[in-house]
Each structure stands twice: as structure tokens, then as C-alpha cells.
PDB file of C-alpha atoms and ligand atoms in Angstrom:
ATOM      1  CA  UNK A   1     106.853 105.816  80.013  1.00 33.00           C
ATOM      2  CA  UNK A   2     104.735 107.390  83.022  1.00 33.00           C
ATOM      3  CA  UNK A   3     101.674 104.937  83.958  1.00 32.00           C
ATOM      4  CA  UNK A   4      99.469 107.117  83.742  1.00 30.00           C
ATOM      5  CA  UNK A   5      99.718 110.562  81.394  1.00 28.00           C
ATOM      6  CA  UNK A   6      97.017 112.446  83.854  1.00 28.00           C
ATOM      7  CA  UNK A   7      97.140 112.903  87.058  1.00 30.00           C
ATOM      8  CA  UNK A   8      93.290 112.724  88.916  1.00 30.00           C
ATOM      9  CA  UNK A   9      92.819 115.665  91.515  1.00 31.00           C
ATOM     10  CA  UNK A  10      90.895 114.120  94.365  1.00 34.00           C
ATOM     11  CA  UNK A  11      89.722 116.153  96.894  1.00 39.00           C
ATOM     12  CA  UNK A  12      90.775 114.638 100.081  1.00 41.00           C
ATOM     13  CA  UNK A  13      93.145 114.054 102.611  1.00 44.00           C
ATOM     14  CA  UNK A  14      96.241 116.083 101.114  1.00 42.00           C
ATOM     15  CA  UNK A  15      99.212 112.995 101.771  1.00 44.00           C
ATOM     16  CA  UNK A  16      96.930 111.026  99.679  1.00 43.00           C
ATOM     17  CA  UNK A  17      97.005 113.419  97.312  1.00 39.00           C
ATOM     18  CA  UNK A  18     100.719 113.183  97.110  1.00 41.00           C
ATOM     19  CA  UNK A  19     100.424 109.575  96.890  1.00 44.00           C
ATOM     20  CA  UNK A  20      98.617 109.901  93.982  1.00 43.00           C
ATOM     21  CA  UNK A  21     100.795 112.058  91.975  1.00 41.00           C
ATOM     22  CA  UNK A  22     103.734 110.237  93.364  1.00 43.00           C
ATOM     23  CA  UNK A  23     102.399 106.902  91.895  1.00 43.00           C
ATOM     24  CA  UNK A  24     100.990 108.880  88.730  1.00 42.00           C
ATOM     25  CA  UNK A  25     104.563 110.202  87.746  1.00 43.00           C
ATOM     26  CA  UNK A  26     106.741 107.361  88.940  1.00 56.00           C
ATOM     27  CA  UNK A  27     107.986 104.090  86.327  1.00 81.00           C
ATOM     28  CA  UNK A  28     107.456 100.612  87.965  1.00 90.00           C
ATOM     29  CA  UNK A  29     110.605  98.529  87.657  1.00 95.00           C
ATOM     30  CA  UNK A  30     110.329  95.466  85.912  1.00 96.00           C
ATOM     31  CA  UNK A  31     110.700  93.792  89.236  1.00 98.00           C
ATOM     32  CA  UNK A  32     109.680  90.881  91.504  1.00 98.00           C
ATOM     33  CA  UNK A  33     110.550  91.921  94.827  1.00 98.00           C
ATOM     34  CA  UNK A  34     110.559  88.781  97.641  1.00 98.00           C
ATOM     35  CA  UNK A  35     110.363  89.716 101.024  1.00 98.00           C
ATOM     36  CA  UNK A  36     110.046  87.800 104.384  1.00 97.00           C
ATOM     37  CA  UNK A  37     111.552  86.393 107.826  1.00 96.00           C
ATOM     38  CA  UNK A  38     114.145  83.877 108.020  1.00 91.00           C
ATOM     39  CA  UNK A  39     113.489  80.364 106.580  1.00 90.00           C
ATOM     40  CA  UNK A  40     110.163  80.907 105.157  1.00 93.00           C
ATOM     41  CA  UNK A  41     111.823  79.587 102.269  1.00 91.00           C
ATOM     42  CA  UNK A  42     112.700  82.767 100.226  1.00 94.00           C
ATOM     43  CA  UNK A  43     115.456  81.770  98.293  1.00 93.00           C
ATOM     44  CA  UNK A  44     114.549  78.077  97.781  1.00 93.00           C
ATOM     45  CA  UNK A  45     111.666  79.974  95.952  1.00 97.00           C
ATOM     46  CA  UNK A  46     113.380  82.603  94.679  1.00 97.00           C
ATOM     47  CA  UNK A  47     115.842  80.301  92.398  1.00 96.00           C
ATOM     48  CA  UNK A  48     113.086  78.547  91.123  1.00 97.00           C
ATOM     49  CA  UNK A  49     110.588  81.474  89.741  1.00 98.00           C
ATOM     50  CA  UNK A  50     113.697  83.143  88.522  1.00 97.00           C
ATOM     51  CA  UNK A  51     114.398  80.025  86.377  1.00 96.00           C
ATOM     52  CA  UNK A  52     111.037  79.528  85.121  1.00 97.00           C
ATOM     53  CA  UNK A  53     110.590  82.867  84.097  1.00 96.00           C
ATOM     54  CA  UNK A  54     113.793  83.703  82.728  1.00 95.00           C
ATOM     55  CA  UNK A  55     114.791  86.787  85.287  1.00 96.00           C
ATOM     56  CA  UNK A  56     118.093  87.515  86.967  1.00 96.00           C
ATOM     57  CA  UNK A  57     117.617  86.694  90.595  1.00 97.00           C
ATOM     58  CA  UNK A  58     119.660  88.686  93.119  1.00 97.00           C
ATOM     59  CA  UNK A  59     119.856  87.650  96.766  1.00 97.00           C
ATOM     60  CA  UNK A  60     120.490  90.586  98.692  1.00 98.00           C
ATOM     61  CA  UNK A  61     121.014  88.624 101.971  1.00 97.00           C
ATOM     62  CA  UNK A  62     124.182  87.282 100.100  1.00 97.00           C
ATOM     63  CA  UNK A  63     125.419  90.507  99.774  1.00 97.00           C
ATOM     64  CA  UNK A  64     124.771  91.381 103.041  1.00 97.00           C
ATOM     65  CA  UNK A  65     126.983  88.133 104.379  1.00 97.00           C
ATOM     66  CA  UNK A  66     129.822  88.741 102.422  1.00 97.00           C
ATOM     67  CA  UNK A  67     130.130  92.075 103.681  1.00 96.00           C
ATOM     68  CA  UNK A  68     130.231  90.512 107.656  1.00 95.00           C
ATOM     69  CA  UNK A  69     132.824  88.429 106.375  1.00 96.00           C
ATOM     70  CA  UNK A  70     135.083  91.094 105.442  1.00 95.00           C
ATOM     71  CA  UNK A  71     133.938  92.867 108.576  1.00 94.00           C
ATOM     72  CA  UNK A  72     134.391  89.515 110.868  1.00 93.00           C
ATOM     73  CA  UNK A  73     138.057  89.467 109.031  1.00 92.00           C
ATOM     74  CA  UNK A  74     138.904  92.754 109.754  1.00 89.00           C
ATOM     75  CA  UNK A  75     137.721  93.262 113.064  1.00 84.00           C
ATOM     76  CA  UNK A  76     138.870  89.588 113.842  1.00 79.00           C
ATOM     77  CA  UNK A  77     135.173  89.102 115.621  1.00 64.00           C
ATOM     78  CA  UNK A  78     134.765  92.037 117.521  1.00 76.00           C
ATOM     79  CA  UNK A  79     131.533  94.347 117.222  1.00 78.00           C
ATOM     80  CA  UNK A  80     132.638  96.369 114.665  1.00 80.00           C
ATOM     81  CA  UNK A  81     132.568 100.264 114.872  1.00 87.00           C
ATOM     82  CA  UNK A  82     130.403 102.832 112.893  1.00 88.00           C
ATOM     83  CA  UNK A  83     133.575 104.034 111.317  1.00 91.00           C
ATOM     84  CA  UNK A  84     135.308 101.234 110.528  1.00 91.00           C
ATOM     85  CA  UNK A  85     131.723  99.700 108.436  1.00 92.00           C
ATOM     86  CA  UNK A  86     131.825 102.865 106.665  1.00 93.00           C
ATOM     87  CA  UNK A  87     135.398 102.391 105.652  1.00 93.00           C
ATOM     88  CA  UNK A  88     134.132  98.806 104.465  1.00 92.00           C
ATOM     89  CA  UNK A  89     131.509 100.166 103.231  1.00 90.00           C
ATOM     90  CA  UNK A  90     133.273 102.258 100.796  1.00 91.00           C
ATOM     91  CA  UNK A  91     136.060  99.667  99.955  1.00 92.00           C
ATOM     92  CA  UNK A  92     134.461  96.303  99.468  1.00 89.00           C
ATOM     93  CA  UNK A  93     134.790  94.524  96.866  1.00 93.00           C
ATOM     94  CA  UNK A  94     131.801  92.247  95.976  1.00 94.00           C
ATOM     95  CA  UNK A  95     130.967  89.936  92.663  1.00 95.00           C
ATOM     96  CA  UNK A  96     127.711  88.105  91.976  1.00 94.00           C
ATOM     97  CA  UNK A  97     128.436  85.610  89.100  1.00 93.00           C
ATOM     98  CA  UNK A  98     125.432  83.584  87.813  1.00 86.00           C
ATOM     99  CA  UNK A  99     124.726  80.413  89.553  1.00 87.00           C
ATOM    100  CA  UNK A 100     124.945  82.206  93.304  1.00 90.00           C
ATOM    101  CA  UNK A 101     128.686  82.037  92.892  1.00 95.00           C
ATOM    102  CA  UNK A 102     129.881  85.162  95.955  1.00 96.00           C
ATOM    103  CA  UNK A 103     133.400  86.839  94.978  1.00 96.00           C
ATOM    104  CA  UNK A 104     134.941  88.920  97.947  1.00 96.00           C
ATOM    105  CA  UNK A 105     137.941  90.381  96.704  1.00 93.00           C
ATOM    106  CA  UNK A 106     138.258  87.527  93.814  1.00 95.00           C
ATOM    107  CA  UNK A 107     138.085  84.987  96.686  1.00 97.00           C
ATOM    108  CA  UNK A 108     134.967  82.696  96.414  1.00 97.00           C
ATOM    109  CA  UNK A 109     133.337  82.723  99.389  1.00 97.00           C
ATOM    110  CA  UNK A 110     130.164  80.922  97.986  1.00 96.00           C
ATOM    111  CA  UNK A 111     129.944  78.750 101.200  1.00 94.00           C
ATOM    112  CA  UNK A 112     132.358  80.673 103.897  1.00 96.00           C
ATOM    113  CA  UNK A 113     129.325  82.974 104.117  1.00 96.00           C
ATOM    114  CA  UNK A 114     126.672  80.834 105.021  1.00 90.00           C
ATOM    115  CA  UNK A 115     128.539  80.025 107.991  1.00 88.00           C
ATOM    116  CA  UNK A 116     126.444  80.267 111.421  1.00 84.00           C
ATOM    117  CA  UNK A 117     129.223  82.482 112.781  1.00 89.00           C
ATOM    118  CA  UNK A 118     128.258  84.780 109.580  1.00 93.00           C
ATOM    119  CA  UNK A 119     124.550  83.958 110.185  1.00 88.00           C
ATOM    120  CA  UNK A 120     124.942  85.461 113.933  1.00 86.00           C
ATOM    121  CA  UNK A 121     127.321  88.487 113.004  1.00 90.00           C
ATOM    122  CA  UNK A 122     125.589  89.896 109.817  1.00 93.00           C
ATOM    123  CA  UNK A 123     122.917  91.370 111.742  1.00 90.00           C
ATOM    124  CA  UNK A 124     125.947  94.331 113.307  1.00 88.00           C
ATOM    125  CA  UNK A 125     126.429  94.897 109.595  1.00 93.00           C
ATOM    126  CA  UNK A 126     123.230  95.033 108.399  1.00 95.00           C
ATOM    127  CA  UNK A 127     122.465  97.562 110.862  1.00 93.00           C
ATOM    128  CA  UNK A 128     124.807 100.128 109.697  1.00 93.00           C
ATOM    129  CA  UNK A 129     122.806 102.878 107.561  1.00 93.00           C
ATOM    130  CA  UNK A 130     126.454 103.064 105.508  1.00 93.00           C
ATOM    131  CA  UNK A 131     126.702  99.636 104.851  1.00 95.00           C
ATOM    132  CA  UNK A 132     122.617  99.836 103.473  1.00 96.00           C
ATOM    133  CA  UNK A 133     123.025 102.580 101.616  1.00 96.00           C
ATOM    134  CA  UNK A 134     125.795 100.835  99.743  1.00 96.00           C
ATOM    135  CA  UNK A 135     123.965  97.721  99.399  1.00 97.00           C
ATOM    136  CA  UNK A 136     120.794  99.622  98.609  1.00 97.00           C
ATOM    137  CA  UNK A 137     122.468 101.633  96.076  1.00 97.00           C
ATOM    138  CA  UNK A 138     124.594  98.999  93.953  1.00 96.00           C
ATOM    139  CA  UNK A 139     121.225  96.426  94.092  1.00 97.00           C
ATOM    140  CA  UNK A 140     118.886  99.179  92.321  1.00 97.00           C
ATOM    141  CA  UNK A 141     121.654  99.362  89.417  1.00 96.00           C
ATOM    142  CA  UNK A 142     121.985  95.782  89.052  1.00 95.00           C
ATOM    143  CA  UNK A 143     118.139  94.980  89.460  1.00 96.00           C
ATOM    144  CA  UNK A 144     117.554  97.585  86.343  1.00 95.00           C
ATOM    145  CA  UNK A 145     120.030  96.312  84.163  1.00 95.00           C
ATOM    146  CA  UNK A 146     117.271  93.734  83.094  1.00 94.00           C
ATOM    147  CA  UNK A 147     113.830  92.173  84.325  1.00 96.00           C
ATOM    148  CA  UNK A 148     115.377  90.668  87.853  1.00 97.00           C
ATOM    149  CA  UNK A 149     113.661  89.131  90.856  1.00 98.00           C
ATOM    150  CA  UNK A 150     115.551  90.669  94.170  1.00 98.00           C
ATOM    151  CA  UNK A 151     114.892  88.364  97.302  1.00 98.00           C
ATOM    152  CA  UNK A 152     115.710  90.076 100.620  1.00 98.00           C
ATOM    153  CA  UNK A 153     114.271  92.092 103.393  1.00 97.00           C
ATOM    154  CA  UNK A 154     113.465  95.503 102.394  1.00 98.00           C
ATOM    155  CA  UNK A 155     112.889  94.938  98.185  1.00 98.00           C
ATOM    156  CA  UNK A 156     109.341  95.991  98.422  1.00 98.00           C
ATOM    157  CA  UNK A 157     109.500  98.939 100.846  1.00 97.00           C
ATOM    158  CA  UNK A 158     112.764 100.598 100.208  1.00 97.00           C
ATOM    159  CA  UNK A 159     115.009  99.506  97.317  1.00 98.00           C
ATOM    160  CA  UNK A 160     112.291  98.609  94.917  1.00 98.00           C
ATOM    161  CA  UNK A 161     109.057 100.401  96.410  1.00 97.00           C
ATOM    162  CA  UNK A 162     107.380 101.044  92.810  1.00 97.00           C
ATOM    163  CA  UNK A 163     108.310  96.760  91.790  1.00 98.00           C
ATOM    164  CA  UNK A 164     105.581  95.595  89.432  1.00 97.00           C
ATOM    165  CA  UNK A 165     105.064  92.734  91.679  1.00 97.00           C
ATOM    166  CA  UNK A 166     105.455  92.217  95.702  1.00 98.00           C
ATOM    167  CA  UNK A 167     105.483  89.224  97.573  1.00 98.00           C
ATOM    168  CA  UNK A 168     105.533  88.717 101.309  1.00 98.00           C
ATOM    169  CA  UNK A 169     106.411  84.812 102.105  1.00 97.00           C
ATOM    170  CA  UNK A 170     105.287  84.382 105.762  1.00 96.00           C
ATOM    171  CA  UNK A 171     105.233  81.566 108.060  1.00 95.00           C
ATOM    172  CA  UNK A 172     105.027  80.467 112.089  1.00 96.00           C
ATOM    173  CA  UNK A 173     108.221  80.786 113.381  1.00 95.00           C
ATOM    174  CA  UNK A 174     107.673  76.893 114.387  1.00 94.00           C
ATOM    175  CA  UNK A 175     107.728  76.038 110.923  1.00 93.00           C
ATOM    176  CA  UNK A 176     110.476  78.343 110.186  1.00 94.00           C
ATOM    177  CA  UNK A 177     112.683  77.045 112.722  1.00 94.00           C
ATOM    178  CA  UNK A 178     112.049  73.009 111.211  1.00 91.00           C
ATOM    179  CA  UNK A 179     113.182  74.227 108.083  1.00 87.00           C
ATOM    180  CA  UNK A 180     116.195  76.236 109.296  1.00 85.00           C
ATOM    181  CA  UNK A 181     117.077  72.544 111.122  1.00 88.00           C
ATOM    182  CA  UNK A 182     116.675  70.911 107.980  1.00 87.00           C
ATOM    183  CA  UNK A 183     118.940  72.890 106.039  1.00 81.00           C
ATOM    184  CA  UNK A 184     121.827  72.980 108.494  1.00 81.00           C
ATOM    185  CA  UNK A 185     121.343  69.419 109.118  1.00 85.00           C
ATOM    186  CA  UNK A 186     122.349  68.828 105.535  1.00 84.00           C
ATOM    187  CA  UNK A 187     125.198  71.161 105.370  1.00 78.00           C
ATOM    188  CA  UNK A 188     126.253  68.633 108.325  1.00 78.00           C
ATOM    189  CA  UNK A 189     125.696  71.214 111.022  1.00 77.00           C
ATOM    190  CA  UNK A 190     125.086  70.162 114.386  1.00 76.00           C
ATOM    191  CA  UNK A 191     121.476  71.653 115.696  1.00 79.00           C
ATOM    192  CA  UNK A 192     119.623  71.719 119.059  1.00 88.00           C
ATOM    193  CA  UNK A 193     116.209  72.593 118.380  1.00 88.00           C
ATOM    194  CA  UNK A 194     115.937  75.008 121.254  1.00 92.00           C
ATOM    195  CA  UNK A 195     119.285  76.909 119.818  1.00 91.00           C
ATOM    196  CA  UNK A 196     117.766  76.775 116.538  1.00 90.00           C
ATOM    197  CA  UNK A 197     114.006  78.182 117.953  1.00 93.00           C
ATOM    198  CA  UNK A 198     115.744  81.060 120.268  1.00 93.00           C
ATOM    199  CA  UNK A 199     118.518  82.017 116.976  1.00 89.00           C
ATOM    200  CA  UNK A 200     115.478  82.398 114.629  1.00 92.00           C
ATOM    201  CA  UNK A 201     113.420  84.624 117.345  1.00 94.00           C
ATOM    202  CA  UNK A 202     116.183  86.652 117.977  1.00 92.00           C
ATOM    203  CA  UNK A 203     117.192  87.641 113.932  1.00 91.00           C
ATOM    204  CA  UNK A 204     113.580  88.191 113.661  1.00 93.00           C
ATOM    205  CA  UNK A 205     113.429  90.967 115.880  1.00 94.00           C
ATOM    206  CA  UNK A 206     116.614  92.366 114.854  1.00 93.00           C
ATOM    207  CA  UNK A 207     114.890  92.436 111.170  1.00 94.00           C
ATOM    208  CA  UNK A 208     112.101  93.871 112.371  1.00 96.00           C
ATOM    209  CA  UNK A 209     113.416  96.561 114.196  1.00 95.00           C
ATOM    210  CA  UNK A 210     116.403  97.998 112.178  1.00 94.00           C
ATOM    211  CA  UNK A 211     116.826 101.562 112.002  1.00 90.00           C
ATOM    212  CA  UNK A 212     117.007 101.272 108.383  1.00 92.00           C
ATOM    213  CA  UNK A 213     115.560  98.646 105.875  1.00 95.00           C
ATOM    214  CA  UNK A 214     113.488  96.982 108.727  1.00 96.00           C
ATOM    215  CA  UNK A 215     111.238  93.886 107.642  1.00 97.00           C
ATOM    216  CA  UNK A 216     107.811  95.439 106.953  1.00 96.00           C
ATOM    217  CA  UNK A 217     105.052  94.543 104.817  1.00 97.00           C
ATOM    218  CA  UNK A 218     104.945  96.823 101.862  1.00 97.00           C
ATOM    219  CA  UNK A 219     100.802  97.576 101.836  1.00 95.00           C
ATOM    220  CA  UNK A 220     100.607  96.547  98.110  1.00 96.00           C
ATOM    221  CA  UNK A 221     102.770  93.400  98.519  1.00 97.00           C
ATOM    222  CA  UNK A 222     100.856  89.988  98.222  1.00 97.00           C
ATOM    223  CA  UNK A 223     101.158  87.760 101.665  1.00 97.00           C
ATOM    224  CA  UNK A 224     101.647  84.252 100.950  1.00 96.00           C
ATOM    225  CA  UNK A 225     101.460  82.029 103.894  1.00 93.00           C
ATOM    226  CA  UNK A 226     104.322  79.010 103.469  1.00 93.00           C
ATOM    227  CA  UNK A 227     103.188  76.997 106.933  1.00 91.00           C
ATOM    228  CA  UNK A 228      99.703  76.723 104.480  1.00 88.00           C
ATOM    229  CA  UNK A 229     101.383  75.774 101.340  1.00 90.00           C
ATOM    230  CA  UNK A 230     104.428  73.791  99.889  1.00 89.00           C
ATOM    231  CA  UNK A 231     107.447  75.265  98.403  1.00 89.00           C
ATOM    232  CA  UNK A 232     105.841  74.193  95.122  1.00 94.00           C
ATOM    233  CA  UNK A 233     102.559  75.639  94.996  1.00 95.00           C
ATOM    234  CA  UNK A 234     104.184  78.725  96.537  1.00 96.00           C
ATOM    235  CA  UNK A 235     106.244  79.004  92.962  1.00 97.00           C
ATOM    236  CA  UNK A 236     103.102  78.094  90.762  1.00 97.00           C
ATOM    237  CA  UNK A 237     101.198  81.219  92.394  1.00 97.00           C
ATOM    238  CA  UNK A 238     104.394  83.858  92.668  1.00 98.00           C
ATOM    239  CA  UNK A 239     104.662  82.634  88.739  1.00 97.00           C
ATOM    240  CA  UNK A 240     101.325  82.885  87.898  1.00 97.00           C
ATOM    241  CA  UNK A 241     100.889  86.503  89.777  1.00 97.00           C
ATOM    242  CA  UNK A 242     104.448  87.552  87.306  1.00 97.00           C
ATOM    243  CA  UNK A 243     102.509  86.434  84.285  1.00 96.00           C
ATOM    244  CA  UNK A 244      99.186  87.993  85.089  1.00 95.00           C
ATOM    245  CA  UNK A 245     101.206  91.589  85.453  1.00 94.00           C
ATOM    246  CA  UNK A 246     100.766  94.148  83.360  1.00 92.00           C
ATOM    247  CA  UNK A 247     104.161  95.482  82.753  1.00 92.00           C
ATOM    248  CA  UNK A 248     106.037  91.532  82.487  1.00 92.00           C
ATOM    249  CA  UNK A 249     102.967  90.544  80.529  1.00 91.00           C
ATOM    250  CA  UNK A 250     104.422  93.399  77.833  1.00 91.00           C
ATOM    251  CA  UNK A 251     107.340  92.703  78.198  1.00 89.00           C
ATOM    252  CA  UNK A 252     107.168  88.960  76.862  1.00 84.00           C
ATOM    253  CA  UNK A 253     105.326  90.460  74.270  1.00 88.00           C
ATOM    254  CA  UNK A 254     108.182  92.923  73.108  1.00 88.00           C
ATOM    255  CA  UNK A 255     110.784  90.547  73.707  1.00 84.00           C
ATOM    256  CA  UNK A 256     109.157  87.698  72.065  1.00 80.00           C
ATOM    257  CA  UNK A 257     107.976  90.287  69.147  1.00 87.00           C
ATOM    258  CA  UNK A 258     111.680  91.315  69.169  1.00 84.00           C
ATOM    259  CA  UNK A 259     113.011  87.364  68.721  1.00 81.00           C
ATOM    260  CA  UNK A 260     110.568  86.498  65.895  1.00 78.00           C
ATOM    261  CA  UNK A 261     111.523  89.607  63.790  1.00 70.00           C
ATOM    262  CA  UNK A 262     108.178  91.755  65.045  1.00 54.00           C
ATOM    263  CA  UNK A 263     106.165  89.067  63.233  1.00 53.00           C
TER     264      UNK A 263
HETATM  265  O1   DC B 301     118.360  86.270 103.859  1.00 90.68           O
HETATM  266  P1   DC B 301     119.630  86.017 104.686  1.00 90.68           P
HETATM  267  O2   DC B 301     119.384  85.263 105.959  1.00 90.68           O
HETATM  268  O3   DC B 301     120.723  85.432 103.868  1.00 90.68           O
HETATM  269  O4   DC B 301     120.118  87.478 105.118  1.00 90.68           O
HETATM  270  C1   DC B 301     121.280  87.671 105.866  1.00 90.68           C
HETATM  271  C2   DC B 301     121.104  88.868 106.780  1.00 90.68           C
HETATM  272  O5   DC B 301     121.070  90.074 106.029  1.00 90.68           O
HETATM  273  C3   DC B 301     119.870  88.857 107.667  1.00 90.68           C
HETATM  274  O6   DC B 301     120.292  89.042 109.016  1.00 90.68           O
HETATM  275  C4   DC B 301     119.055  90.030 107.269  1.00 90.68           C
HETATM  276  C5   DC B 301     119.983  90.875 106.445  1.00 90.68           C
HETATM  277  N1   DC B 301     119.326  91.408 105.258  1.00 90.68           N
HETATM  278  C6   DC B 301     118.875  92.695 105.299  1.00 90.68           C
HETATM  279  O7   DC B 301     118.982  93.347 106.339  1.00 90.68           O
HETATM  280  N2   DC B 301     118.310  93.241 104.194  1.00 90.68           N
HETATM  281  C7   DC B 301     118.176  92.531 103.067  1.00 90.68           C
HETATM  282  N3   DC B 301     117.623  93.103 101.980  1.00 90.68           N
HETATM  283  C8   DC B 301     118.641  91.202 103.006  1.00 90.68           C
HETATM  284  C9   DC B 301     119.189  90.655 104.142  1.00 90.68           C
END
């Protein structure tokens, strides 16, 4: 059902106007779209609201890296060409099994894509308008099948711009860069902190200044600062926001009326 049955004429500026009807006519999708840089923390927090509110979590960045590891395979490490990402783009064949579990071609490559070699070539990939409209495409059907929270970089401004709820996790690039140490140093990585610093600067600006699906702050998403808060509290207030919302507020009510026999 529409939001709203009416739409308002306003007498104004005319794209506002459009807005308006735009919003007036449009469903939101029961959504919780996660945006934000590298190692704010996004899918630390991502796993955890998911769980505690009972919603299918998608990580699109995971989808992303297993498509640069067929593309790293194929083009045995070169750059890869325009062409040869649409071919991939139109061939690959990706499963997301609950738990995180990554299938590329049947073959588990849960971990082979969190590689650093992954980490430096799945920017090419994510580039390619062919490989995002893909992506893009195949994460709006799976984040309808049921009330899902989609982590990634471009959830709130492109593949889910009317989500009931937006977040924006933010933090110094500092702080982003300790946390990036931490968690290679405990999948037994080697670091330097200056690698680290100048690896996270660079992916940054390649995010921000994609073509398509750049990292941009959708104007109605909520900005959450994670160098201010801890991991934690950062999940009590994204869960508290989900509960507050309208449209997942009725839904626990219809599927909780639906469980106890509409009592
Ligand atoms: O979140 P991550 O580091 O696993 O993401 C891997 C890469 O994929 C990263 O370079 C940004 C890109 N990405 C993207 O362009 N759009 C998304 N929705 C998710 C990730």
C-alpha cells in the first residue's frame, strides 16, 4: 500500500514538487540499509542488529569480492577489461548461504575473498557500471524476499533509496585504520601501520568517487559517529531506531498477530 493515498500540491520549487509525488506514490521496503567507509565497523554491526531483530542480513561488499575473485582468476591479476567484467558479469555464479557462507561456482570461498590481494583488486570491479548493475539488480530481489538489513556502500542512495530506515556509520580515518589493523592482525596478517593508513585513504577515495554507486550520504539517512561510540551502543541505537519505525513496528505486529492465531 502507497504511504500516503493523497498527494499535497505545494506551490513551490517544481523538483520538489516531484519529490513529493515521487515519495507520495512510492512503497518503502522493509529495509535497514547500512552504509559507510571502510572499517567503521559495518558488518561487525551489521551481524549483530540482524540477529537481534530477526532480519536477513546481506553484505553486499561480499558480493562484490567474490566477483574480483573470479575476475583476479580469470584475468590471472591483470586490470581487467570493460568487456571481459561484462562477460563476468553476465556469467557468475554467486551463493549467499546463511551464516556468511560465499559460494563461487559451488566453491566456498568464505575466506579466499577477504584476502588483501581481493581487498586491493575489488575496487577495478566495483567500478564497472555492468558488474553494479548486476549486483544492484540481484540484491533488490533478495533484500525483498523478506524484512533484510543490506550493509554496503550505496544501500541508502541507490539500491534501496525508499529503505524504511538509513544509517550512515562514520568515523576518523585514524580510528578506522586501528581497527582495520586489528582485524588483520587476527586473521594473522602482517600490518605496517603506515601501509594500513595510506590502503584505507586510498579505497576511500575510490568509494567516494565511483562513477556509479559512489559512497554518499543519503539526506534522510541517520549519521552515527563510531570514533564517539562503541560497537555496542552503536547496535542498541541502530536497534532501537528499527523498532521505533513505522513500517517494522507493523510488521511485528502482523507477524506476531499472524503466530498467535490473530489473537
Ligand atoms: O565492505 P567491503 O570492504 O567488503 O567491500 C568490498 C569492496 O566493494 C569495497 O571496495 C567497496 C565495494 N562495494 C561497493 O562498491 N558497493 C557496495 N554496495 C559494497 C561494496
Amino acid at each position: 500500500m502507497p504511504l500516503f493515498s493523497t498527494v499535497t500540491v505545494w506551490e513551490g520549487n517544481p523538483a520538489h514538487i516531484l519529490e513529493m509525488v515521487n515519495f507520495a506514490v512510492t512503497e518503502r521496503d522493509l529495509v535497514v540499509a547500512i552504509d559507510g567507509p571502510v572499517g567503521v565497523g559495518k558488518s561487525t554491526v551489521a551481524r549483530e542488529v540482524a540477529a537481534r531483530l530477526g532480519l536477513h542480513h546481506l553484505d553486499t561488499g561480499a558480493m562484490y569480492r567474490a566477483v574480483a575473485l573470479e575476475a583476479m582468476r580469470r584475468f590471472r591479476d591483470n586490470s581487467p577489461d570493460e568487456d571481459g567484467l561484462r562477460e563476468i558479469a553476465a556469467t557468475f555464479q554467486l551463493e549467499l548461504l546463511p551464516g556468511g557462507k560465499v559460494l563461487l561456482g559451488g566453491e566456498d570461498v568464505t575466506l579466499a575473498i577477504r584476502d588483501e590481494e581481493v581487498s586491493r583488486y575489488v575496487t577495478h570491479v566495483a567500478d564497472s557500471r555492468f558488474v553494479r548493475q548486476a549486483l544492484v539488480e540481484e540484491q533488490q530481489r533478495i533484500g525483498r524476499l523478506r524484512p533484510s538489513l543490506v550493509e554496503g556502500r550505496d544501500i541508502g542512495t541507490v539500491v534501496f533509496p525508499h529503505a524504511a530506515c538509513k544509517i550512515y556509520l562514520d568515523g576518523t580515518p585514524f580510528e578506522r585504520a586501528r581497527r582495520r589493523e586489528d582485524q588483520l592482525r587476527q586473521l594473522n596478517k602482517t600490518t605496517d601501520k603506515r601501509d594500513v593508513f595510506r590502503a584505507l585513504l586510498e579505497r576511500d577515495e575510490r568509494d567516494r568517487k565511483r562513477p556509479w554507486g559512489a559512497l554518499r550520504l543519503a539526506s534522510d539517512a541517520v549519521v552515527l559517529d563510531t570514533t564517539r561510540y562503541d560497537l555496542q551502543t552503536v547496535v542498541a541505537i541502530i536497534c532501537s531506531l528499527v523498532e521505533a519505525n513505522e513500517l517494522f513496528a507493523n510488521h511485528q505486529r502482523e507477524a506476531h498477530a499472524s503466530t498467535s492465531g490473530g489473537r
